[in-house]
Amino acid sequence: MEQAIQFTLNNKPVRIAADGERKLLWVLRYDLGLTGPKCGCGQGYCGACTVLVAGEAVRSCLMSLKDVAGREVVTIEGLARNGRLHPVQEAFMEHDAMQCGYCTPGMILEAVALLRKNPKPSREEILKSMDDNLCRCGAHTRIVAAIESVARSLSGGPTR
Amino acid sequence: MKDEYLELDFRDLPDRKTGQTEGDSPLEQSLEGFSADRREFLKVVGGGILVLVSLGEGELLAQGRRGGGFGRQLPSDWNAFLRIGEDGRVSCFTGKIEMGQGVATSLAQMLADELNVPLENVDMVMGDTDLCPWDMGTFGSMSTRFFGPPLRAAAAEARAVLLQLAAEHLQTPAAELKAENGAISVKEHPEKKVSYAELTKGKRIERRLKEKAVLEEVSEFTIVGKPVLRRDALEKVTGKAQYAADVRLPGMLCAAILRPPAHGATLKSVDTSEAERLPGVRIVKEGDLVAVLHKHPDNAAEALGKVKAEFDRPQSDVDDKTIFDHLLKVAPEGKTVASGGDLKRGAELATGVVEATYLNSYVSHAPIEPHAALAKIEGEKATVWASTQNPFGARDEIARRLEISSTNVRVITPFVGGGFGGKTNNQQAVEAAVLAKAAGKPVQVVWTRAEEFFYDTFRPAAVVKIRSGVDGAGRIVLWDYHVYFAGERGCQQFYDVPNHATVSHGSGWTAGAGTHPFRTGPWRAPSNNTNSFARESQIDLLAAKAGADPVEFRLKNLTDERMIRVLKTAAEKFGWTPKKAPSGRGLGVACGTDSGTCVAWIAEVEVDKTSGVVEVKRVVCAQEMGLVINPEGARIQMEGCITMGLGYALAEEVHFKGGEVRDLHFGSYQIPRFSWLPKIETVLVDAKDSPPQGGGEPAIIGMGAVVANAVFDAAGARLLQLPMTPERIKEAMGKRG
Ligand code: FES
Ligand code: FES
């Protein structure tokens, strides 16, 4: 059933008339013209579709559109602010934390949400909270290194 | 469904026309010998300096062989193409694609060095069949090895042309000039200088290169051999990088396609009436291809759920447990790949003989990006954006299916989200083209995860039987090796064994009908994972039989200098201390060779003896791959191989019953995750003076064996089947004695 739904997307208000039961991923990708959130499974297993909703990492392939009404959604396209990359994006570049790059948007947003909650995660904590984000290319080692470097800089230490 | 995942049929290609005769100048400025469409194309690329290169016949033959025998006829025409534009920028046009292996970076590095321009001034145009010269496809660790040399030659030729132009411009002999940073200056008077852009402005110079040009000395390279970051990193971290499913066209529709419940099932009846009633839905029926189209893929999928269909299913009982007996039953006569000495003599010399049978299951490619394509048909012309490892193969398949000429099909390859061999199957691109034609609108086909698992061209299940023996002095004297359906790559042992025979029964993936219940295909380092698992496990059994430390046993039986060097390097890096296995330490070793590269691994594992769960704690990997173009890129590939290899070693296995694939999502088909991550240490063994070898695959081939050998060292249990699931480990521990 079509309904008007409002939310904030990458810092801008959006208003869309759509069936509120549709999953956010498809609305972002096909109604709102974004392609940063990827579909790797559409079933909640891989994390490629991860976006931030009110600062929490969620699987946009599972979240219904109506559930983001009135909330703030951030996709990979909206992570850089005022032309400056987010430190996690920078760290992914510096550490070469990607190969094919298909999992990368989801990985970065998952890491951003983790660091927001826990700015100084241990290696164990990083492995645990990233565990449901899949990468087939095996970029894991460098993704962990990238996240660790941001954690170090957040705690004021050297970043490398 | 017939076996047709690798549509690399060179018979479709125009005949070879070299346009060159003996004694001709190596350079030829005419376009004679190019097919008409190519000539047309050359006119549209614009001004500047163009260099076209044909790969030598030897290189092409080697590519064909290495690729697993799909080099039936050689392609004609030129294979690499380089332009220095009127703005001084360097463009490389190549049919290779970027799927994470970093070629977009390493090829650009090579060009930048050879042409003395900053890396930023090199543009790579990849995988567009209208713009790029024909290419067989991106696989087999071949891009840098085979494509690198002609590309370097093209660059060297372009530099020679620039020097010649500069000599005229600066009124100075070319020998007194030097190229640096996109400009040419007089060595003695650096202020006398002219940029590439000034030299190429308003010019149109074409060169066709057949023979080898004078290449820059490796020691003069300033960019090659230095770690550089990926050129595509910024696009990838900001979400700007486009993959096939990200391309949008006005009016496009998304397809959800009706699929059979099992391979071999045929459609009996279909009722789409309920789906048709949903708003915005269109149904297309093209023979067996029944699809629901909608502007949103989720709505299309929902409507597909309302399509009722009945299928006839073939009777087939083979499953993931009985498959190995089945394979042995249908195996053809073997082909001897290598032999020497006399097996009987070997058996007489042996004081200890070990016989073992190794099994490994079907494994999925499972890239995170599913197969995707968007097709647009305008009149006779089809344009298809596809996630593919072989855009030219996709082009020819689409042309055949639409019954139009290949020249009327353009395949454009955006970034590919992982391939590993699986994206040489271009079924989705053909489906998109057929549906677009029927619908009269652009159509996007993106496979669901279930379709991705169902239609994957799995790594073939295979069996290896080995009988081998050692003498009283701890030397291997007998090696009798039979591989069934894995294929030949990596089957030849490289130890110094006087009496040996290696026989391959059935090829890797072009096995006859009735062999596999579904399609199989090349999977990262095809054949070699299976062969290396068997060989290196068997070597460990022999070491145990001889009462020797597994590293020392290998060194004693090796004469290959490169292999000895990588093994010693790995052992040293790890801090290996010799001990006979099982030592209880959980340490394992393996060696292997692939794509001209030598690799040695040492792993440390912990086995939970009650649950049978293995934790891999540390992996050291030493690799010798000749000249390393981008060391950072090479290490990334090694890390990727090691991580990915943990999957087939420990968990990945396709469950099935007849043609019905049971694992259709990542919940039941487990691939490596962060929590599996060992400490990975990579070492590149320096070999600057030898040509670059493959780096995208070799480091994966030993992962089965190195973990199996470490498990044996930890628990005394010998695992003869991959993957080493907790159940199999517990079972093997029960048998230990
Ligand atoms: S696409 Fe959402 S979890 Fe995989
Ligand atoms: S980089 Fe390819 S899936 Fe992670």
mmCIF file of C-alpha atoms in Angstrom, chain B residues 62-350:
data_model
loop_
_atom_site.group_PDB
_atom_site.id
_atom_site.type_symbol
_atom_site.label_atom_id
_atom_site.label_comp_id
_atom_site.label_asym_id
_atom_site.label_seq_id
_atom_site.Cartn_x
_atom_site.Cartn_y
_atom_site.Cartn_z
ATOM 1 C CA ALA B 62 51.254 -20.378 -23.789
ATOM 2 C CA GLN B 63 48.116 -18.481 -22.792
ATOM 3 C CA GLY B 64 45.978 -21.081 -24.474
ATOM 4 C CA ARG B 65 47.762 -23.931 -22.773
ATOM 5 C CA ARG B 66 47.767 -22.300 -19.418
ATOM 6 C CA GLY B 67 44.116 -21.499 -19.625
ATOM 7 C CA GLY B 68 43.300 -25.174 -19.727
ATOM 8 C CA GLY B 69 43.299 -25.892 -23.407
ATOM 9 C CA PHE B 70 40.871 -23.390 -24.765
ATOM 10 C CA GLY B 71 43.405 -22.110 -27.262
ATOM 11 C CA ARG B 72 42.040 -23.938 -30.238
ATOM 12 C CA GLN B 73 42.780 -21.268 -32.752
ATOM 13 C CA LEU B 74 44.763 -18.189 -32.125
ATOM 14 C CA PRO B 75 43.193 -14.791 -32.322
ATOM 15 C CA SER B 76 44.369 -12.541 -35.083
ATOM 16 C CA ASP B 77 44.807 -8.847 -35.111
ATOM 17 C CA TRP B 78 46.528 -6.898 -32.400
ATOM 18 C CA ASN B 79 46.163 -7.441 -28.719
ATOM 19 C CA ALA B 80 47.325 -4.313 -27.004
ATOM 20 C CA PHE B 81 46.798 -0.760 -27.829
ATOM 21 C CA LEU B 82 48.235 2.390 -26.452
ATOM 22 C CA ARG B 83 47.660 6.032 -27.208
ATOM 23 C CA ILE B 84 49.454 9.168 -26.229
ATOM 24 C CA GLY B 85 46.771 11.738 -26.732
ATOM 25 C CA GLU B 86 47.135 15.283 -27.907
ATOM 26 C CA ASP B 87 46.959 16.324 -24.260
ATOM 27 C CA GLY B 88 50.001 14.202 -23.466
ATOM 28 C CA ARG B 89 47.958 11.712 -21.437
ATOM 29 C CA VAL B 90 48.599 8.023 -21.909
ATOM 30 C CA SER B 91 45.645 5.718 -22.476
ATOM 31 C CA CYS B 92 45.792 1.989 -22.451
ATOM 32 C CA PHE B 93 42.974 0.052 -24.077
ATOM 33 C CA THR B 94 42.725 -3.501 -22.895
ATOM 34 C CA GLY B 95 40.130 -6.227 -22.894
ATOM 35 C CA LYS B 96 41.270 -7.203 -19.408
ATOM 36 C CA ILE B 97 38.924 -6.281 -16.577
ATOM 37 C CA GLU B 98 39.455 -5.172 -12.988
ATOM 38 C CA MET B 99 37.834 -7.508 -10.495
ATOM 39 C CA GLY B 100 39.943 -6.752 -7.481
ATOM 40 C CA GLN B 101 43.218 -8.248 -8.591
ATOM 41 C CA GLY B 102 44.690 -4.800 -9.113
ATOM 42 C CA VAL B 103 45.648 -4.973 -12.804
ATOM 43 C CA ALA B 104 44.294 -1.512 -13.389
ATOM 44 C CA THR B 105 47.082 -0.411 -11.079
ATOM 45 C CA SER B 106 49.925 -2.723 -12.069
ATOM 46 C CA LEU B 107 49.512 -2.273 -15.822
ATOM 47 C CA ALA B 108 49.362 1.482 -15.377
ATOM 48 C CA GLN B 109 52.519 1.316 -13.278
ATOM 49 C CA MET B 110 54.313 -0.495 -16.048
ATOM 50 C CA LEU B 111 53.225 2.070 -18.621
ATOM 51 C CA ALA B 112 54.103 5.014 -16.459
ATOM 52 C CA ASP B 113 57.622 3.698 -16.006
ATOM 53 C CA GLU B 114 58.195 2.743 -19.580
ATOM 54 C CA LEU B 115 56.925 6.108 -20.804
ATOM 55 C CA ASN B 116 58.344 8.247 -18.035
ATOM 56 C CA VAL B 117 55.078 9.877 -17.064
ATOM 57 C CA PRO B 118 53.544 10.274 -13.625
ATOM 58 C CA LEU B 119 51.144 7.455 -12.745
ATOM 59 C CA GLU B 120 48.223 9.913 -12.618
ATOM 60 C CA ASN B 121 48.670 10.604 -16.329
ATOM 61 C CA VAL B 122 47.805 7.067 -17.331
ATOM 62 C CA ASP B 123 44.192 6.186 -18.114
ATOM 63 C CA MET B 124 43.057 2.593 -18.343
ATOM 64 C CA VAL B 125 40.131 1.754 -20.621
ATOM 65 C CA MET B 126 39.174 -1.803 -19.817
ATOM 66 C CA GLY B 127 36.764 -4.475 -20.954
ATOM 67 C CA ASP B 128 34.836 -2.475 -23.562
ATOM 68 C CA THR B 129 34.518 -4.598 -26.681
ATOM 69 C CA ASP B 130 34.052 -1.607 -28.974
ATOM 70 C CA LEU B 131 37.091 0.252 -27.714
ATOM 71 C CA CYS B 132 39.521 -2.439 -26.692
ATOM 72 C CA PRO B 133 41.399 -5.014 -28.718
ATOM 73 C CA TRP B 134 40.181 -8.585 -28.521
ATOM 74 C CA ASP B 135 41.162 -10.424 -25.389
ATOM 75 C CA MET B 136 40.625 -13.961 -24.233
ATOM 76 C CA GLY B 137 39.554 -12.996 -20.747
ATOM 77 C CA THR B 138 40.899 -12.174 -17.336
ATOM 78 C CA PHE B 139 41.875 -15.338 -15.538
ATOM 79 C CA GLY B 140 44.748 -17.675 -14.927
ATOM 80 C CA SER B 141 47.050 -15.064 -13.393
ATOM 81 C CA MET B 142 47.861 -14.074 -16.932
ATOM 82 C CA SER B 143 47.274 -10.362 -17.123
ATOM 83 C CA THR B 144 50.661 -9.190 -15.989
ATOM 84 C CA ARG B 145 52.621 -12.155 -17.217
ATOM 85 C CA PHE B 146 51.414 -12.282 -20.767
ATOM 86 C CA PHE B 147 49.902 -8.922 -21.321
ATOM 87 C CA GLY B 148 52.638 -6.998 -19.533
ATOM 88 C CA PRO B 149 55.469 -7.647 -21.990
ATOM 89 C CA PRO B 150 53.655 -6.531 -25.182
ATOM 90 C CA LEU B 151 52.273 -3.537 -23.357
ATOM 91 C CA ARG B 152 55.736 -2.567 -22.238
ATOM 92 C CA ALA B 153 56.918 -3.031 -25.797
ATOM 93 C CA ALA B 154 54.156 -0.724 -27.027
ATOM 94 C CA ALA B 155 55.169 1.868 -24.484
ATOM 95 C CA ALA B 156 58.813 1.587 -25.444
ATOM 96 C CA GLU B 157 57.862 2.078 -29.066
ATOM 97 C CA ALA B 158 55.800 5.142 -28.235
ATOM 98 C CA ARG B 159 58.713 6.543 -26.318
ATOM 99 C CA ALA B 160 60.979 6.010 -29.338
ATOM 100 C CA VAL B 161 58.502 7.928 -31.499
ATOM 101 C CA LEU B 162 58.409 10.736 -28.953
ATOM 102 C CA LEU B 163 62.191 10.903 -28.863
ATOM 103 C CA GLN B 164 62.299 11.104 -32.631
ATOM 104 C CA LEU B 165 59.779 13.934 -32.663
ATOM 105 C CA ALA B 166 61.642 15.684 -29.883
ATOM 106 C CA ALA B 167 64.918 15.349 -31.736
ATOM 107 C CA GLU B 168 63.417 17.309 -34.633
ATOM 108 C CA HIS B 169 61.736 19.791 -32.352
ATOM 109 C CA LEU B 170 64.803 20.470 -30.232
ATOM 110 C CA GLN B 171 67.262 20.098 -33.102
ATOM 111 C CA THR B 172 69.276 17.642 -31.037
ATOM 112 C CA PRO B 173 70.145 13.995 -31.753
ATOM 113 C CA ALA B 174 67.841 11.566 -29.928
ATOM 114 C CA ALA B 175 70.789 9.996 -28.114
ATOM 115 C CA GLU B 176 71.355 13.257 -26.279
ATOM 116 C CA LEU B 177 67.799 13.475 -25.029
ATOM 117 C CA LYS B 178 66.086 12.056 -22.029
ATOM 118 C CA ALA B 179 62.441 11.470 -21.180
ATOM 119 C CA GLU B 180 61.222 12.389 -17.747
ATOM 120 C CA ASN B 181 57.928 13.310 -16.163
ATOM 121 C CA GLY B 182 55.953 13.565 -19.391
ATOM 122 C CA ALA B 183 58.544 15.706 -21.191
ATOM 123 C CA ILE B 184 61.754 15.325 -23.161
ATOM 124 C CA SER B 185 64.786 17.444 -22.489
ATOM 125 C CA VAL B 186 68.363 17.734 -23.636
ATOM 126 C CA LYS B 187 70.556 15.863 -21.172
ATOM 127 C CA GLU B 188 73.189 18.591 -21.036
ATOM 128 C CA HIS B 189 70.729 21.487 -21.160
ATOM 129 C CA PRO B 190 67.687 20.504 -19.119
ATOM 130 C CA GLU B 191 66.097 23.890 -19.793
ATOM 131 C CA LYS B 192 65.696 22.860 -23.455
ATOM 132 C CA LYS B 193 62.571 20.861 -23.044
ATOM 133 C CA VAL B 194 59.334 19.883 -24.791
ATOM 134 C CA SER B 195 56.286 18.178 -23.283
ATOM 135 C CA TYR B 196 54.584 15.097 -24.749
ATOM 136 C CA ALA B 197 51.472 17.178 -25.296
ATOM 137 C CA GLU B 198 53.374 19.688 -27.437
ATOM 138 C CA LEU B 199 54.877 16.851 -29.440
ATOM 139 C CA THR B 200 51.630 15.031 -30.109
ATOM 140 C CA LYS B 201 49.488 18.100 -30.760
ATOM 141 C CA GLY B 202 47.859 17.918 -34.168
ATOM 142 C CA LYS B 203 49.659 14.690 -34.995
ATOM 143 C CA ARG B 204 48.352 11.362 -36.047
ATOM 144 C CA ILE B 205 51.018 8.690 -35.926
ATOM 145 C CA GLU B 206 50.270 4.999 -35.980
ATOM 146 C CA ARG B 207 52.719 2.263 -35.320
ATOM 147 C CA ARG B 208 52.200 -1.421 -35.439
ATOM 148 C CA LEU B 209 54.660 -3.444 -33.526
ATOM 149 C CA LYS B 210 55.422 -7.049 -34.060
ATOM 150 C CA GLU B 211 58.908 -7.577 -32.811
ATOM 151 C CA LYS B 212 60.232 -6.803 -29.405
ATOM 152 C CA ALA B 213 61.172 -3.211 -28.821
ATOM 153 C CA VAL B 214 64.070 -2.047 -26.690
ATOM 154 C CA LEU B 215 62.720 -2.020 -23.197
ATOM 155 C CA GLU B 216 63.738 0.174 -20.356
ATOM 156 C CA GLU B 217 66.057 -1.592 -17.916
ATOM 157 C CA VAL B 218 64.287 -2.803 -14.822
ATOM 158 C CA SER B 219 66.864 -0.925 -12.756
ATOM 159 C CA GLU B 220 65.662 2.326 -14.350
ATOM 160 C CA PHE B 221 62.114 1.799 -13.194
ATOM 161 C CA THR B 222 60.951 4.318 -10.674
ATOM 162 C CA ILE B 223 57.353 3.190 -10.252
ATOM 163 C CA VAL B 224 57.413 -0.545 -10.933
ATOM 164 C CA GLY B 225 58.520 -2.460 -7.877
ATOM 165 C CA LYS B 226 57.386 0.285 -5.526
ATOM 166 C CA PRO B 227 54.285 -0.242 -3.471
ATOM 167 C CA VAL B 228 51.547 2.030 -4.729
ATOM 168 C CA LEU B 229 47.996 2.232 -3.521
ATOM 169 C CA ARG B 230 45.167 1.046 -5.683
ATOM 170 C CA ARG B 231 44.103 3.597 -8.239
ATOM 171 C CA ASP B 232 40.457 2.695 -7.769
ATOM 172 C CA ALA B 233 40.505 3.108 -3.980
ATOM 173 C CA LEU B 234 38.833 6.519 -3.811
ATOM 174 C CA GLU B 235 35.944 5.411 -5.997
ATOM 175 C CA LYS B 236 35.539 2.284 -3.948
ATOM 176 C CA VAL B 237 35.480 3.935 -0.509
ATOM 177 C CA THR B 238 33.028 6.629 -1.561
ATOM 178 C CA GLY B 239 30.539 4.314 -3.251
ATOM 179 C CA LYS B 240 31.147 5.908 -6.645
ATOM 180 C CA ALA B 241 32.628 2.773 -8.195
ATOM 181 C CA GLN B 242 30.052 1.394 -10.601
ATOM 182 C CA TYR B 243 29.362 -2.304 -10.966
ATOM 183 C CA ALA B 244 27.088 -3.786 -13.614
ATOM 184 C CA ALA B 245 24.009 -3.674 -11.368
ATOM 185 C CA ASP B 246 24.588 0.034 -10.739
ATOM 186 C CA VAL B 247 24.112 1.155 -14.320
ATOM 187 C CA ARG B 248 20.768 2.865 -14.935
ATOM 188 C CA LEU B 249 19.018 3.685 -18.189
ATOM 189 C CA PRO B 250 15.783 5.582 -18.666
ATOM 190 C CA GLY B 251 12.794 3.269 -18.893
ATOM 191 C CA MET B 252 14.726 0.199 -17.831
ATOM 192 C CA LEU B 253 12.974 -2.803 -16.301
ATOM 193 C CA CYS B 254 14.302 -5.347 -13.826
ATOM 194 C CA ALA B 255 13.798 -9.035 -14.437
ATOM 195 C CA ALA B 256 12.936 -11.841 -12.063
ATOM 196 C CA ILE B 257 13.313 -15.118 -13.927
ATOM 197 C CA LEU B 258 11.470 -18.378 -13.370
ATOM 198 C CA ARG B 259 13.993 -21.068 -12.442
ATOM 199 C CA PRO B 260 13.797 -24.837 -12.372
ATOM 200 C CA PRO B 261 14.052 -26.641 -9.010
ATOM 201 C CA ALA B 262 16.922 -28.798 -10.238
ATOM 202 C CA HIS B 263 19.413 -28.936 -13.070
ATOM 203 C CA GLY B 264 18.017 -30.969 -15.916
ATOM 204 C CA ALA B 265 14.385 -30.173 -15.006
ATOM 205 C CA THR B 266 12.184 -29.001 -17.869
ATOM 206 C CA LEU B 267 9.208 -26.676 -17.754
ATOM 207 C CA LYS B 268 5.918 -28.543 -18.109
ATOM 208 C CA SER B 269 3.381 -25.810 -17.559
ATOM 209 C CA VAL B 270 3.296 -22.260 -16.331
ATOM 210 C CA ASP B 271 0.504 -19.970 -15.184
ATOM 211 C CA THR B 272 1.384 -16.292 -14.964
ATOM 212 C CA SER B 273 -2.162 -14.914 -14.759
ATOM 213 C CA GLU B 274 -2.036 -13.889 -11.129
ATOM 214 C CA ALA B 275 1.341 -12.183 -11.495
ATOM 215 C CA GLU B 276 0.160 -10.339 -14.585
ATOM 216 C CA ARG B 277 -2.573 -8.640 -12.628
ATOM 217 C CA LEU B 278 -0.099 -6.854 -10.364
ATOM 218 C CA PRO B 279 0.463 -3.198 -11.266
ATOM 219 C CA GLY B 280 3.518 -2.402 -13.377
ATOM 220 C CA VAL B 281 4.241 -6.033 -14.157
ATOM 221 C CA ARG B 282 5.103 -7.380 -17.595
ATOM 222 C CA ILE B 283 5.582 -11.028 -18.388
ATOM 223 C CA VAL B 284 7.981 -12.171 -21.085
ATOM 224 C CA LYS B 285 8.095 -15.723 -22.379
ATOM 225 C CA GLU B 286 10.896 -16.584 -24.746
ATOM 226 C CA GLY B 287 10.897 -20.350 -25.046
ATOM 227 C CA ASP B 288 11.919 -21.698 -21.670
ATOM 228 C CA LEU B 289 12.888 -18.284 -20.442
ATOM 229 C CA VAL B 290 9.944 -16.943 -18.456
ATOM 230 C CA ALA B 291 10.509 -13.623 -16.723
ATOM 231 C CA VAL B 292 8.593 -11.061 -14.769
ATOM 232 C CA LEU B 293 9.597 -7.462 -15.477
ATOM 233 C CA HIS B 294 9.012 -4.455 -13.278
ATOM 234 C CA LYS B 295 10.807 -1.198 -12.745
ATOM 235 C CA HIS B 296 11.751 -2.344 -9.242
ATOM 236 C CA PRO B 297 13.544 -5.664 -8.787
ATOM 237 C CA ASP B 298 11.800 -6.328 -5.458
ATOM 238 C CA ASN B 299 8.381 -5.919 -7.064
ATOM 239 C CA ALA B 300 9.433 -8.173 -9.916
ATOM 240 C CA ALA B 301 10.557 -10.819 -7.434
ATOM 241 C CA GLU B 302 7.298 -10.539 -5.523
ATOM 242 C CA ALA B 303 5.311 -11.038 -8.710
ATOM 243 C CA LEU B 304 7.462 -14.012 -9.659
ATOM 244 C CA GLY B 305 6.311 -15.571 -6.408
ATOM 245 C CA LYS B 306 2.807 -15.582 -7.860
ATOM 246 C CA VAL B 307 3.813 -17.477 -10.988
ATOM 247 C CA LYS B 308 2.778 -21.098 -10.810
ATOM 248 C CA ALA B 309 4.902 -23.574 -12.684
ATOM 249 C CA GLU B 310 5.350 -27.303 -12.964
ATOM 250 C CA PHE B 311 8.565 -28.979 -13.964
ATOM 251 C CA ASP B 312 9.521 -32.459 -15.052
ATOM 252 C CA ARG B 313 12.462 -33.552 -12.963
ATOM 253 C CA PRO B 314 14.977 -36.085 -14.120
ATOM 254 C CA GLN B 315 15.623 -39.098 -11.900
ATOM 255 C CA SER B 316 19.093 -38.822 -10.449
ATOM 256 C CA ASP B 317 20.329 -40.187 -7.177
ATOM 257 C CA VAL B 318 23.888 -39.042 -7.035
ATOM 258 C CA ASP B 319 24.546 -36.762 -4.077
ATOM 259 C CA ASP B 320 27.449 -35.154 -2.274
ATOM 260 C CA LYS B 321 28.312 -38.446 -0.547
ATOM 261 C CA THR B 322 28.030 -40.859 -3.471
ATOM 262 C CA ILE B 323 29.595 -38.550 -6.020
ATOM 263 C CA PHE B 324 33.125 -39.885 -5.540
ATOM 264 C CA ASP B 325 32.204 -43.482 -6.331
ATOM 265 C CA HIS B 326 30.232 -42.190 -9.272
ATOM 266 C CA LEU B 327 33.232 -40.242 -10.559
ATOM 267 C CA LEU B 328 35.534 -43.230 -10.309
ATOM 268 C CA LYS B 329 32.951 -45.322 -12.133
ATOM 269 C CA VAL B 330 32.575 -42.950 -15.080
ATOM 270 C CA ALA B 331 36.238 -41.930 -15.255
ATOM 271 C CA PRO B 332 37.814 -42.309 -18.683
ATOM 272 C CA GLU B 333 41.191 -43.888 -19.375
ATOM 273 C CA GLY B 334 43.979 -41.801 -18.001
ATOM 274 C CA LYS B 335 46.433 -39.691 -19.876
ATOM 275 C CA THR B 336 50.024 -39.843 -18.689
ATOM 276 C CA VAL B 337 51.145 -36.322 -17.979
ATOM 277 C CA ALA B 338 54.631 -37.154 -16.728
ATOM 278 C CA SER B 339 56.648 -40.271 -16.082
ATOM 279 C CA GLY B 340 60.201 -41.370 -15.488
ATOM 280 C CA GLY B 341 62.148 -44.388 -14.261
ATOM 281 C CA ASP B 342 60.213 -47.529 -13.508
ATOM 282 C CA LEU B 343 57.421 -47.865 -10.959
ATOM 283 C CA LYS B 344 58.221 -51.537 -10.316
ATOM 284 C CA ARG B 345 61.795 -50.661 -9.544
ATOM 285 C CA GLY B 346 60.548 -47.908 -7.229
ATOM 286 C CA ALA B 347 58.364 -50.345 -5.346
ATOM 287 C CA GLU B 348 61.344 -52.673 -4.880
ATOM 288 C CA LEU B 349 63.521 -49.874 -3.556
ATOM 289 C CA ALA B 350 60.891 -48.623 -1.126
#
